[in-house]
mmCIF file of C-alpha atoms in Angstrom:
data_model
loop_
_atom_site.group_PDB
_atom_site.id
_atom_site.type_symbol
_atom_site.label_atom_id
_atom_site.label_comp_id
_atom_site.label_asym_id
_atom_site.label_seq_id
_atom_site.Cartn_x
_atom_site.Cartn_y
_atom_site.Cartn_z
ATOM 1 C CA UNK A 1 -5.537 -30.916 -13.774
ATOM 2 C CA UNK A 2 -2.225 -29.792 -11.935
ATOM 3 C CA UNK A 3 -2.262 -26.607 -9.480
ATOM 4 C CA UNK A 4 1.376 -25.926 -9.061
ATOM 5 C CA UNK A 5 2.300 -23.815 -5.593
ATOM 6 C CA UNK A 6 5.540 -24.490 -5.147
ATOM 7 C CA UNK A 7 7.147 -20.838 -6.168
ATOM 8 C CA UNK A 8 10.342 -20.091 -7.537
ATOM 9 C CA UNK A 9 11.298 -19.992 -11.517
ATOM 10 C CA UNK A 10 11.920 -23.942 -12.035
ATOM 11 C CA UNK A 11 11.247 -26.174 -11.469
ATOM 12 C CA UNK A 12 7.962 -24.850 -11.720
ATOM 13 C CA UNK A 13 7.781 -23.082 -15.291
ATOM 14 C CA UNK A 14 8.751 -26.727 -16.650
ATOM 15 C CA UNK A 15 6.028 -28.111 -14.507
ATOM 16 C CA UNK A 16 3.712 -25.552 -15.901
ATOM 17 C CA UNK A 17 4.614 -25.779 -19.637
ATOM 18 C CA UNK A 18 4.917 -29.724 -19.784
ATOM 19 C CA UNK A 19 1.336 -30.119 -18.151
ATOM 20 C CA UNK A 20 -0.244 -27.730 -20.890
ATOM 21 C CA UNK A 21 1.570 -30.123 -23.134
ATOM 22 C CA UNK A 22 0.311 -32.842 -21.634
ATOM 23 C CA UNK A 23 -3.163 -31.933 -22.308
ATOM 24 C CA UNK A 24 -3.892 -30.796 -18.920
ATOM 25 C CA UNK A 25 -5.077 -26.938 -17.242
ATOM 26 C CA UNK A 26 -3.178 -25.483 -14.882
ATOM 27 C CA UNK A 27 -3.808 -23.298 -11.844
ATOM 28 C CA UNK A 28 -1.245 -21.154 -10.440
ATOM 29 C CA UNK A 29 -0.351 -18.984 -7.693
ATOM 30 C CA UNK A 30 2.965 -18.458 -8.977
ATOM 31 C CA UNK A 31 3.505 -14.180 -9.760
ATOM 32 C CA UNK A 32 7.143 -15.133 -10.574
ATOM 33 C CA UNK A 33 6.907 -17.791 -12.775
ATOM 34 C CA UNK A 34 3.801 -16.153 -14.726
ATOM 35 C CA UNK A 35 5.546 -12.970 -14.825
ATOM 36 C CA UNK A 36 9.620 -13.848 -15.886
ATOM 37 C CA UNK A 37 7.619 -16.215 -18.924
ATOM 38 C CA UNK A 38 4.389 -14.686 -19.420
ATOM 39 C CA UNK A 39 4.704 -15.438 -23.687
ATOM 40 C CA UNK A 40 6.356 -18.770 -22.894
ATOM 41 C CA UNK A 41 3.493 -19.578 -20.339
ATOM 42 C CA UNK A 42 0.622 -18.134 -22.299
ATOM 43 C CA UNK A 43 1.836 -19.280 -26.081
ATOM 44 C CA UNK A 44 2.582 -23.374 -25.035
ATOM 45 C CA UNK A 45 -1.477 -22.457 -23.562
ATOM 46 C CA UNK A 46 -2.629 -21.302 -26.426
ATOM 47 C CA UNK A 47 -1.178 -24.339 -28.609
ATOM 48 C CA UNK A 48 -1.919 -26.425 -26.492
ATOM 49 C CA UNK A 49 -5.973 -24.919 -25.951
ATOM 50 C CA UNK A 50 -5.863 -25.433 -22.642
ATOM 51 C CA UNK A 51 -6.754 -23.008 -20.261
ATOM 52 C CA UNK A 52 -4.237 -21.973 -16.783
ATOM 53 C CA UNK A 53 -5.600 -19.739 -14.355
ATOM 54 C CA UNK A 54 -3.798 -18.160 -11.674
ATOM 55 C CA UNK A 55 -6.035 -15.764 -9.376
ATOM 56 C CA UNK A 56 -3.773 -16.199 -6.560
ATOM 57 C CA UNK A 57 -0.513 -14.768 -7.981
ATOM 58 C CA UNK A 58 -2.193 -11.275 -7.293
ATOM 59 C CA UNK A 59 -3.771 -9.666 -4.546
ATOM 60 C CA UNK A 60 -3.992 -12.759 -2.569
ATOM 61 C CA UNK A 61 -7.820 -13.060 -2.269
ATOM 62 C CA UNK A 62 -9.035 -10.043 -4.096
ATOM 63 C CA UNK A 63 -10.789 -10.749 -8.062
ATOM 64 C CA UNK A 64 -8.520 -8.839 -9.831
ATOM 65 C CA UNK A 65 -6.957 -10.658 -12.614
ATOM 66 C CA UNK A 66 -11.087 -12.019 -12.834
ATOM 67 C CA UNK A 67 -12.271 -8.789 -12.613
ATOM 68 C CA UNK A 68 -9.811 -7.216 -15.734
ATOM 69 C CA UNK A 69 -10.431 -10.096 -17.790
ATOM 70 C CA UNK A 70 -13.660 -10.571 -17.152
ATOM 71 C CA UNK A 71 -15.471 -7.761 -16.072
ATOM 72 C CA UNK A 72 -13.314 -5.229 -17.826
ATOM 73 C CA UNK A 73 -12.757 -6.839 -21.284
ATOM 74 C CA UNK A 74 -14.356 -3.863 -23.467
ATOM 75 C CA UNK A 75 -12.426 -1.532 -21.383
ATOM 76 C CA UNK A 76 -9.389 0.148 -22.838
ATOM 77 C CA UNK A 77 -7.337 0.279 -19.481
ATOM 78 C CA UNK A 78 -5.649 3.558 -19.350
ATOM 79 C CA UNK A 79 -4.098 3.273 -15.907
ATOM 80 C CA UNK A 80 -3.324 0.649 -13.181
ATOM 81 C CA UNK A 81 -1.161 1.994 -9.695
ATOM 82 C CA UNK A 82 -1.786 -0.887 -7.124
ATOM 83 C CA UNK A 83 -0.839 -1.578 -2.679
ATOM 84 C CA UNK A 84 0.000 -4.958 -3.997
ATOM 85 C CA UNK A 85 2.465 -6.178 -1.548
ATOM 86 C CA UNK A 86 0.891 -7.320 2.170
ATOM 87 C CA UNK A 87 4.108 -7.901 3.870
ATOM 88 C CA UNK A 88 5.168 -4.266 3.003
ATOM 89 C CA UNK A 89 2.235 -2.456 3.299
ATOM 90 C CA UNK A 90 1.596 -4.217 7.297
ATOM 91 C CA UNK A 91 5.619 -2.956 8.024
ATOM 92 C CA UNK A 92 4.106 1.006 6.763
ATOM 93 C CA UNK A 93 1.632 0.558 9.001
ATOM 94 C CA UNK A 94 3.465 -0.498 11.788
ATOM 95 C CA UNK A 95 5.832 2.554 11.231
ATOM 96 C CA UNK A 96 2.979 5.414 11.809
ATOM 97 C CA UNK A 97 0.410 3.284 14.129
ATOM 98 C CA UNK A 98 3.634 2.987 16.460
ATOM 99 C CA UNK A 99 6.179 5.110 15.642
ATOM 100 C CA UNK A 100 8.639 2.197 16.160
ATOM 101 C CA UNK A 101 11.966 1.959 13.491
ATOM 102 C CA UNK A 102 11.428 -0.453 9.901
ATOM 103 C CA UNK A 103 13.607 -2.640 11.726
ATOM 104 C CA UNK A 104 10.651 -2.991 14.720
ATOM 105 C CA UNK A 105 7.630 -3.100 12.218
ATOM 106 C CA UNK A 106 9.472 -6.290 9.759
ATOM 107 C CA UNK A 107 10.935 -8.137 13.450
ATOM 108 C CA UNK A 108 6.279 -7.391 14.147
ATOM 109 C CA UNK A 109 5.814 -8.798 10.488
ATOM 110 C CA UNK A 110 7.511 -11.550 10.844
ATOM 111 C CA UNK A 111 6.275 -12.758 14.173
ATOM 112 C CA UNK A 112 2.029 -12.104 12.496
ATOM 113 C CA UNK A 113 3.574 -14.609 10.129
ATOM 114 C CA UNK A 114 3.263 -12.127 7.030
ATOM 115 C CA UNK A 115 7.053 -11.685 6.529
ATOM 116 C CA UNK A 116 9.677 -14.100 5.504
ATOM 117 C CA UNK A 117 12.787 -15.027 7.317
ATOM 118 C CA UNK A 118 14.847 -12.936 4.483
ATOM 119 C CA UNK A 119 12.232 -10.861 2.991
ATOM 120 C CA UNK A 120 13.870 -8.727 0.805
ATOM 121 C CA UNK A 121 11.910 -10.309 -2.269
ATOM 122 C CA UNK A 122 8.538 -8.284 -1.006
ATOM 123 C CA UNK A 123 10.284 -4.716 1.406
ATOM 124 C CA UNK A 124 12.994 -4.450 -1.699
ATOM 125 C CA UNK A 125 9.367 -4.079 -4.658
ATOM 126 C CA UNK A 126 10.227 -7.661 -6.533
ATOM 127 C CA UNK A 127 7.559 -9.132 -5.460
ATOM 128 C CA UNK A 128 5.013 -5.719 -6.287
ATOM 129 C CA UNK A 129 7.076 -5.899 -10.005
ATOM 130 C CA UNK A 130 5.930 -9.380 -10.639
ATOM 131 C CA UNK A 131 2.103 -8.597 -10.231
ATOM 132 C CA UNK A 132 2.533 -6.055 -11.781
ATOM 133 C CA UNK A 133 3.950 -7.147 -14.695
ATOM 134 C CA UNK A 134 0.955 -9.140 -14.785
ATOM 135 C CA UNK A 135 -1.291 -7.290 -14.426
ATOM 136 C CA UNK A 136 -0.265 -4.656 -17.115
ATOM 137 C CA UNK A 137 0.421 -7.519 -19.587
ATOM 138 C CA UNK A 138 -3.364 -8.959 -18.970
ATOM 139 C CA UNK A 139 -4.569 -5.664 -19.293
ATOM 140 C CA UNK A 140 -2.562 -4.211 -22.489
ATOM 141 C CA UNK A 141 -2.297 -8.269 -24.646
ATOM 142 C CA UNK A 142 1.054 -7.652 -24.682
ATOM 143 C CA UNK A 143 4.140 -9.536 -22.291
ATOM 144 C CA UNK A 144 5.158 -6.760 -20.139
ATOM 145 C CA UNK A 145 8.715 -7.737 -18.808
ATOM 146 C CA UNK A 146 9.568 -7.017 -14.680
ATOM 147 C CA UNK A 147 12.635 -5.784 -16.237
ATOM 148 C CA UNK A 148 11.140 -2.911 -17.609
ATOM 149 C CA UNK A 149 9.473 -1.377 -14.998
ATOM 150 C CA UNK A 150 11.597 0.893 -12.971
ATOM 151 C CA UNK A 151 12.057 -0.091 -9.381
ATOM 152 C CA UNK A 152 13.294 2.974 -8.041
ATOM 153 C CA UNK A 153 13.398 1.386 -4.408
ATOM 154 C CA UNK A 154 11.693 -0.106 -2.079
ATOM 155 C CA UNK A 155 11.592 0.309 1.928
ATOM 156 C CA UNK A 156 14.497 -0.932 3.623
ATOM 157 C CA UNK A 157 16.241 2.182 4.169
ATOM 158 C CA UNK A 158 12.911 4.304 4.964
ATOM 159 C CA UNK A 159 13.236 6.151 7.881
ATOM 160 C CA UNK A 160 10.655 6.999 10.586
ATOM 161 C CA UNK A 161 11.568 10.173 10.715
ATOM 162 C CA UNK A 162 10.323 10.814 6.778
ATOM 163 C CA UNK A 163 7.229 9.049 8.212
ATOM 164 C CA UNK A 164 7.126 11.603 10.724
ATOM 165 C CA UNK A 165 7.343 14.817 8.714
ATOM 166 C CA UNK A 166 5.210 13.674 5.892
ATOM 167 C CA UNK A 167 2.729 13.328 8.110
ATOM 168 C CA UNK A 168 2.930 17.210 9.123
ATOM 169 C CA UNK A 169 2.640 17.427 5.329
ATOM 170 C CA UNK A 170 -0.851 15.460 5.300
ATOM 171 C CA UNK A 171 0.423 12.537 3.591
ATOM 172 C CA UNK A 172 1.516 8.510 4.391
ATOM 173 C CA UNK A 173 3.508 5.957 2.750
ATOM 174 C CA UNK A 174 2.936 3.595 1.034
ATOM 175 C CA UNK A 175 4.516 1.311 -1.810
ATOM 176 C CA UNK A 176 2.789 1.561 -5.455
ATOM 177 C CA UNK A 177 3.370 -0.343 -7.829
ATOM 178 C CA UNK A 178 1.963 1.775 -11.653
ATOM 179 C CA UNK A 179 1.533 1.947 -14.876
ATOM 180 C CA UNK A 180 0.094 4.666 -16.875
ATOM 181 C CA UNK A 181 -0.841 3.893 -20.012
ATOM 182 C CA UNK A 182 0.708 7.337 -22.083
ATOM 183 C CA UNK A 183 0.252 8.954 -25.394
ATOM 184 C CA UNK A 184 4.131 8.259 -25.499
ATOM 185 C CA UNK A 185 3.967 4.818 -24.261
ATOM 186 C CA UNK A 186 3.944 2.507 -20.686
ATOM 187 C CA UNK A 187 5.116 4.608 -17.415
ATOM 188 C CA UNK A 188 6.005 1.313 -15.380
ATOM 189 C CA UNK A 189 7.196 2.040 -11.517
ATOM 190 C CA UNK A 190 7.530 0.738 -8.280
ATOM 191 C CA UNK A 191 8.474 3.029 -5.268
ATOM 192 C CA UNK A 192 7.771 3.872 -1.998
ATOM 193 C CA UNK A 193 5.252 7.113 -2.394
ATOM 194 C CA UNK A 194 2.852 9.784 -1.041
ATOM 195 C CA UNK A 195 -0.925 9.801 -0.651
ATOM 196 C CA UNK A 196 -3.226 12.048 1.100
ATOM 197 C CA UNK A 197 -5.460 10.892 4.226
ATOM 198 C CA UNK A 198 -8.289 11.874 1.228
ATOM 199 C CA UNK A 199 -6.732 9.369 -1.584
ATOM 200 C CA UNK A 200 -8.331 6.148 -2.153
ATOM 201 C CA UNK A 201 -5.136 3.977 -0.778
ATOM 202 C CA UNK A 202 -5.156 6.178 2.547
ATOM 203 C CA UNK A 203 -7.172 3.268 4.922
ATOM 204 C CA UNK A 204 -5.732 0.178 3.112
ATOM 205 C CA UNK A 205 -4.088 -0.578 6.769
ATOM 206 C CA UNK A 206 -1.739 -3.710 7.362
ATOM 207 C CA UNK A 207 -2.052 -6.457 5.341
ATOM 208 C CA UNK A 208 -4.369 -5.241 2.847
ATOM 209 C CA UNK A 209 -4.344 -4.847 -0.652
ATOM 210 C CA UNK A 210 -5.924 -2.654 -2.761
ATOM 211 C CA UNK A 211 -5.930 -1.943 -7.103
ATOM 212 C CA UNK A 212 -7.145 0.885 -8.787
ATOM 213 C CA UNK A 213 -8.131 0.130 -12.642
ATOM 214 C CA UNK A 214 -8.847 3.396 -14.053
ATOM 215 C CA UNK A 215 -10.759 2.685 -18.643
ATOM 216 C CA UNK A 216 -11.095 5.299 -20.835
ATOM 217 C CA UNK A 217 -15.331 4.537 -20.237
ATOM 218 C CA UNK A 218 -15.692 3.339 -16.645
ATOM 219 C CA UNK A 219 -13.810 5.130 -14.765
ATOM 220 C CA UNK A 220 -11.313 4.399 -11.301
ATOM 221 C CA UNK A 221 -13.323 0.729 -10.044
ATOM 222 C CA UNK A 222 -10.909 -0.423 -6.497
ATOM 223 C CA UNK A 223 -10.226 -3.361 -5.408
ATOM 224 C CA UNK A 224 -9.831 -4.328 -2.242
ATOM 225 C CA UNK A 225 -8.908 -6.902 0.347
ATOM 226 C CA UNK A 226 -6.322 -9.179 2.078
ATOM 227 C CA UNK A 227 -3.037 -9.607 0.585
ATOM 228 C CA UNK A 228 -1.237 -11.463 2.910
ATOM 229 C CA UNK A 229 -1.775 -14.866 4.717
ATOM 230 C CA UNK A 230 -2.594 -18.591 4.258
ATOM 231 C CA UNK A 231 -5.914 -18.236 3.898
ATOM 232 C CA UNK A 232 -6.968 -15.469 1.285
ATOM 233 C CA UNK A 233 -4.556 -17.456 -0.592
ATOM 234 C CA UNK A 234 -6.261 -20.506 -0.459
ATOM 235 C CA UNK A 235 -9.305 -18.906 -1.209
ATOM 236 C CA UNK A 236 -8.048 -17.066 -4.408
ATOM 237 C CA UNK A 237 -7.173 -21.089 -4.988
ATOM 238 C CA UNK A 238 -9.922 -22.538 -4.668
ATOM 239 C CA UNK A 239 -11.710 -20.488 -6.067
ATOM 240 C CA UNK A 240 -10.149 -20.881 -9.186
ATOM 241 C CA UNK A 241 -10.309 -25.162 -8.866
ATOM 242 C CA UNK A 242 -14.360 -24.556 -8.713
ATOM 243 C CA UNK A 243 -14.040 -22.271 -11.784
ATOM 244 C CA UNK A 244 -11.982 -24.410 -13.881
ATOM 245 C CA UNK A 245 -13.926 -27.298 -12.776
ATOM 246 C CA UNK A 246 -17.060 -25.744 -14.112
ATOM 247 C CA UNK A 247 -15.541 -24.848 -17.590
ATOM 248 C CA UNK A 248 -14.169 -28.990 -17.179
ATOM 249 C CA UNK A 249 -18.217 -29.825 -16.769
ATOM 250 C CA UNK A 250 -19.545 -28.098 -20.062
ATOM 251 C CA UNK A 251 -16.446 -29.011 -21.562
ATOM 252 C CA UNK A 252 -15.365 -24.915 -22.601
ATOM 253 C CA UNK A 253 -12.022 -25.468 -20.480
ATOM 254 C CA UNK A 254 -9.364 -24.271 -22.761
ATOM 255 C CA UNK A 255 -11.681 -23.808 -25.774
ATOM 256 C CA UNK A 256 -11.590 -19.784 -25.282
ATOM 257 C CA UNK A 257 -8.189 -18.552 -24.055
ATOM 258 C CA UNK A 258 -8.585 -16.872 -20.415
ATOM 259 C CA UNK A 259 -6.192 -14.667 -21.898
ATOM 260 C CA UNK A 260 -6.236 -12.692 -25.284
ATOM 261 C CA UNK A 261 -2.423 -13.260 -26.058
ATOM 262 C CA UNK A 262 -0.944 -12.235 -29.048
ATOM 263 C CA UNK A 263 3.030 -13.089 -28.569
ATOM 264 C CA UNK A 264 3.622 -10.356 -31.314
ATOM 265 C CA UNK A 265 2.536 -7.216 -30.210
ATOM 266 C CA UNK A 266 4.626 -5.164 -28.614
ATOM 267 C CA UNK A 267 3.998 -2.019 -26.348
ATOM 268 C CA UNK A 268 6.017 1.113 -26.202
ATOM 269 C CA UNK A 269 8.033 1.416 -23.130
ATOM 270 C CA UNK A 270 8.414 5.090 -21.048
ATOM 271 C CA UNK A 271 11.905 5.259 -20.155
ATOM 272 C CA UNK A 272 12.411 5.949 -16.704
ATOM 273 C CA UNK A 273 12.337 9.259 -16.030
ATOM 274 C CA UNK A 274 10.377 10.669 -18.851
ATOM 275 C CA UNK A 275 6.746 11.207 -15.797
ATOM 276 C CA UNK A 276 5.754 14.026 -14.180
ATOM 277 C CA UNK A 277 4.979 14.169 -10.023
ATOM 278 C CA UNK A 278 5.462 15.482 -7.636
ATOM 279 C CA UNK A 279 8.099 14.835 -4.814
ATOM 280 C CA UNK A 280 9.024 15.185 -1.181
ATOM 281 C CA UNK A 281 12.332 16.031 -0.327
ATOM 282 C CA UNK A 282 14.201 15.825 2.556
ATOM 283 C CA UNK A 283 17.985 17.462 3.140
ATOM 284 C CA UNK A 284 20.488 17.076 5.819
ATOM 285 C CA UNK A 285 22.004 20.594 5.344
ATOM 286 C CA UNK A 286 25.097 22.788 7.154
ATOM 287 C CA UNK A 287 23.727 25.375 9.549
ATOM 288 C CA UNK A 288 25.101 27.930 7.122
ATOM 289 C CA UNK A 289 23.775 31.423 5.825
ATOM 290 C CA UNK A 290 21.730 30.910 3.172
ATOM 291 C CA UNK A 291 21.819 27.050 2.573
ATOM 292 C CA UNK A 292 18.153 27.161 2.010
ATOM 293 C CA UNK A 293 18.238 29.198 -1.332
ATOM 294 C CA UNK A 294 21.264 27.640 -2.254
ATOM 295 C CA UNK A 295 19.420 24.485 -2.325
ATOM 296 C CA UNK A 296 16.102 26.465 -4.441
ATOM 297 C CA UNK A 297 18.737 28.122 -6.354
ATOM 298 C CA UNK A 298 19.842 24.567 -7.788
ATOM 299 C CA UNK A 299 15.910 23.181 -7.874
ATOM 300 C CA UNK A 300 15.102 26.043 -10.295
ATOM 301 C CA UNK A 301 18.336 25.282 -12.657
ATOM 302 C CA UNK A 302 17.011 22.461 -13.716
ATOM 303 C CA UNK A 303 12.877 23.719 -13.779
ATOM 304 C CA UNK A 304 12.167 22.024 -9.678
ATOM 305 C CA UNK A 305 9.920 24.656 -8.113
ATOM 306 C CA UNK A 306 8.998 24.007 -4.495
ATOM 307 C CA UNK A 307 5.503 24.249 -3.471
ATOM 308 C CA UNK A 308 5.888 24.197 0.540
ATOM 309 C CA UNK A 309 9.439 24.009 2.922
ATOM 310 C CA UNK A 310 9.849 22.782 6.754
ATOM 311 C CA UNK A 311 13.409 24.200 8.211
ATOM 312 C CA UNK A 312 14.527 22.858 11.616
ATOM 313 C CA UNK A 313 18.071 23.981 12.698
ATOM 314 C CA UNK A 314 20.458 23.243 15.761
ATOM 315 C CA UNK A 315 19.165 20.022 16.168
ATOM 316 C CA UNK A 316 20.579 18.544 19.518
ATOM 317 C CA UNK A 317 22.424 21.740 19.782
ATOM 318 C CA UNK A 318 24.979 19.702 16.733
ATOM 319 C CA UNK A 319 25.838 22.352 13.184
ATOM 320 C CA UNK A 320 22.975 21.209 11.125
ATOM 321 C CA UNK A 321 19.277 20.682 10.415
ATOM 322 C CA UNK A 322 17.229 19.991 8.005
ATOM 323 C CA UNK A 323 14.990 21.222 5.494
ATOM 324 C CA UNK A 324 11.201 19.238 3.309
ATOM 325 C CA UNK A 325 9.974 20.161 0.571
ATOM 326 C CA UNK A 326 7.772 19.599 -1.275
ATOM 327 C CA UNK A 327 7.789 20.042 -4.733
ATOM 328 C CA UNK A 328 5.299 21.335 -7.992
ATOM 329 C CA UNK A 329 4.991 18.131 -10.712
ATOM 330 C CA UNK A 330 8.579 17.567 -11.696
ATOM 331 C CA UNK A 331 10.403 15.807 -15.017
ATOM 332 C CA UNK A 332 12.343 12.820 -12.384
ATOM 333 C CA UNK A 333 15.148 13.373 -14.970
ATOM 334 C CA UNK A 334 15.414 16.876 -13.893
ATOM 335 C CA UNK A 335 14.913 16.578 -10.158
ATOM 336 C CA UNK A 336 17.640 13.785 -10.424
ATOM 337 C CA UNK A 337 20.039 15.846 -11.697
ATOM 338 C CA UNK A 338 19.386 18.830 -9.442
ATOM 339 C CA UNK A 339 20.017 16.352 -6.448
ATOM 340 C CA UNK A 340 22.914 15.373 -7.617
ATOM 341 C CA UNK A 341 24.352 19.094 -8.135
ATOM 342 C CA UNK A 342 23.193 19.902 -4.298
ATOM 343 C CA UNK A 343 24.781 16.404 -3.490
ATOM 344 C CA UNK A 344 27.650 16.962 -4.466
ATOM 345 C CA UNK A 345 28.225 20.526 -3.006
ATOM 346 C CA UNK A 346 29.516 20.231 0.034
ATOM 347 C CA UNK A 347 28.863 23.346 1.733
ATOM 348 C CA UNK A 348 25.051 22.770 1.632
ATOM 349 C CA UNK A 349 24.278 18.685 2.641
ATOM 350 C CA UNK A 350 25.805 16.724 5.365
ATOM 351 C CA UNK A 351 24.366 13.187 3.364
ATOM 352 C CA UNK A 352 22.576 11.952 0.402
ATOM 353 C CA UNK A 353 18.713 13.581 -0.372
ATOM 354 C CA UNK A 354 15.497 11.521 0.713
ATOM 355 C CA UNK A 355 13.204 11.563 -2.401
ATOM 356 C CA UNK A 356 9.604 10.319 -2.485
ATOM 357 C CA UNK A 357 7.574 10.768 -5.143
ATOM 358 C CA UNK A 358 4.156 11.924 -4.104
ATOM 359 C CA UNK A 359 0.503 10.181 -5.240
ATOM 360 C CA UNK A 360 -1.935 12.336 -7.110
#
């Protein structure tokens, strides 16, 4: 058998595929290589009738891969959404609890050992996208490519001001990876989202992850546990080694592939902008007459309606203010068109509008 824990794309991909060809079963925690080379790796595993175990690649200690591939094997999966990165969740928890900036929260995460010296892979949403691609590929039996996931943005430019304002509206901020099956195809995205204080993800703090899987018959199934740290990852790897050892002992390893995978099966991915959701918007506006009515007029022009709003002017005795808005459900492409027009109107705004999706 082979245990691959080196990370990255190469030489990990080559080591995994060549080991399978050489008749070795594989345990891997490498979400990057699995997501990018899913088709090649699992096609090779099936051709050579060898098993690949990869529980530690998603969710740390959470047994979500086993739960999805075995416990929910009979289910038609309708939706997967989750907090899939412990580093970003730790940073967001620090910002909320201590009212500190992103930079200060990142420093705390690095000191605690949850963030790398270069945290870009985590904070820009790439790690979450890789994990979402693995879960979606497993759920729908076809390769979901990372490039087909709309990584709207990560958390690096998140302002503490928005965390404080959205708290007044009754929300917290989480980085969420989402895959939803619709009649038109699979809707895939990674972005910061607002969740109400009653939402299942609202109490998921620090390095913990949570994944909600919705089945047609099962309804919502929630997986929760530590998603970052050496010991949780090691626990998942050792669990895979034990399960593989049992299969080898009974001479069943590789006879039935872990994944029912058809390289010829294709699934349709919905283009970004075709999904509906409510949004939080924050405008830095000039202190001029009727500025709110101008904003609402442009939003209405693109079929975006306002549910709630908050306005504050004469901030620090300067000639500008801020307007925060919660919209009703709207198509993101319509909202983007409206914001493009608002941001281009110099008589309204003094900087680019902040936009955050609201998870419902």
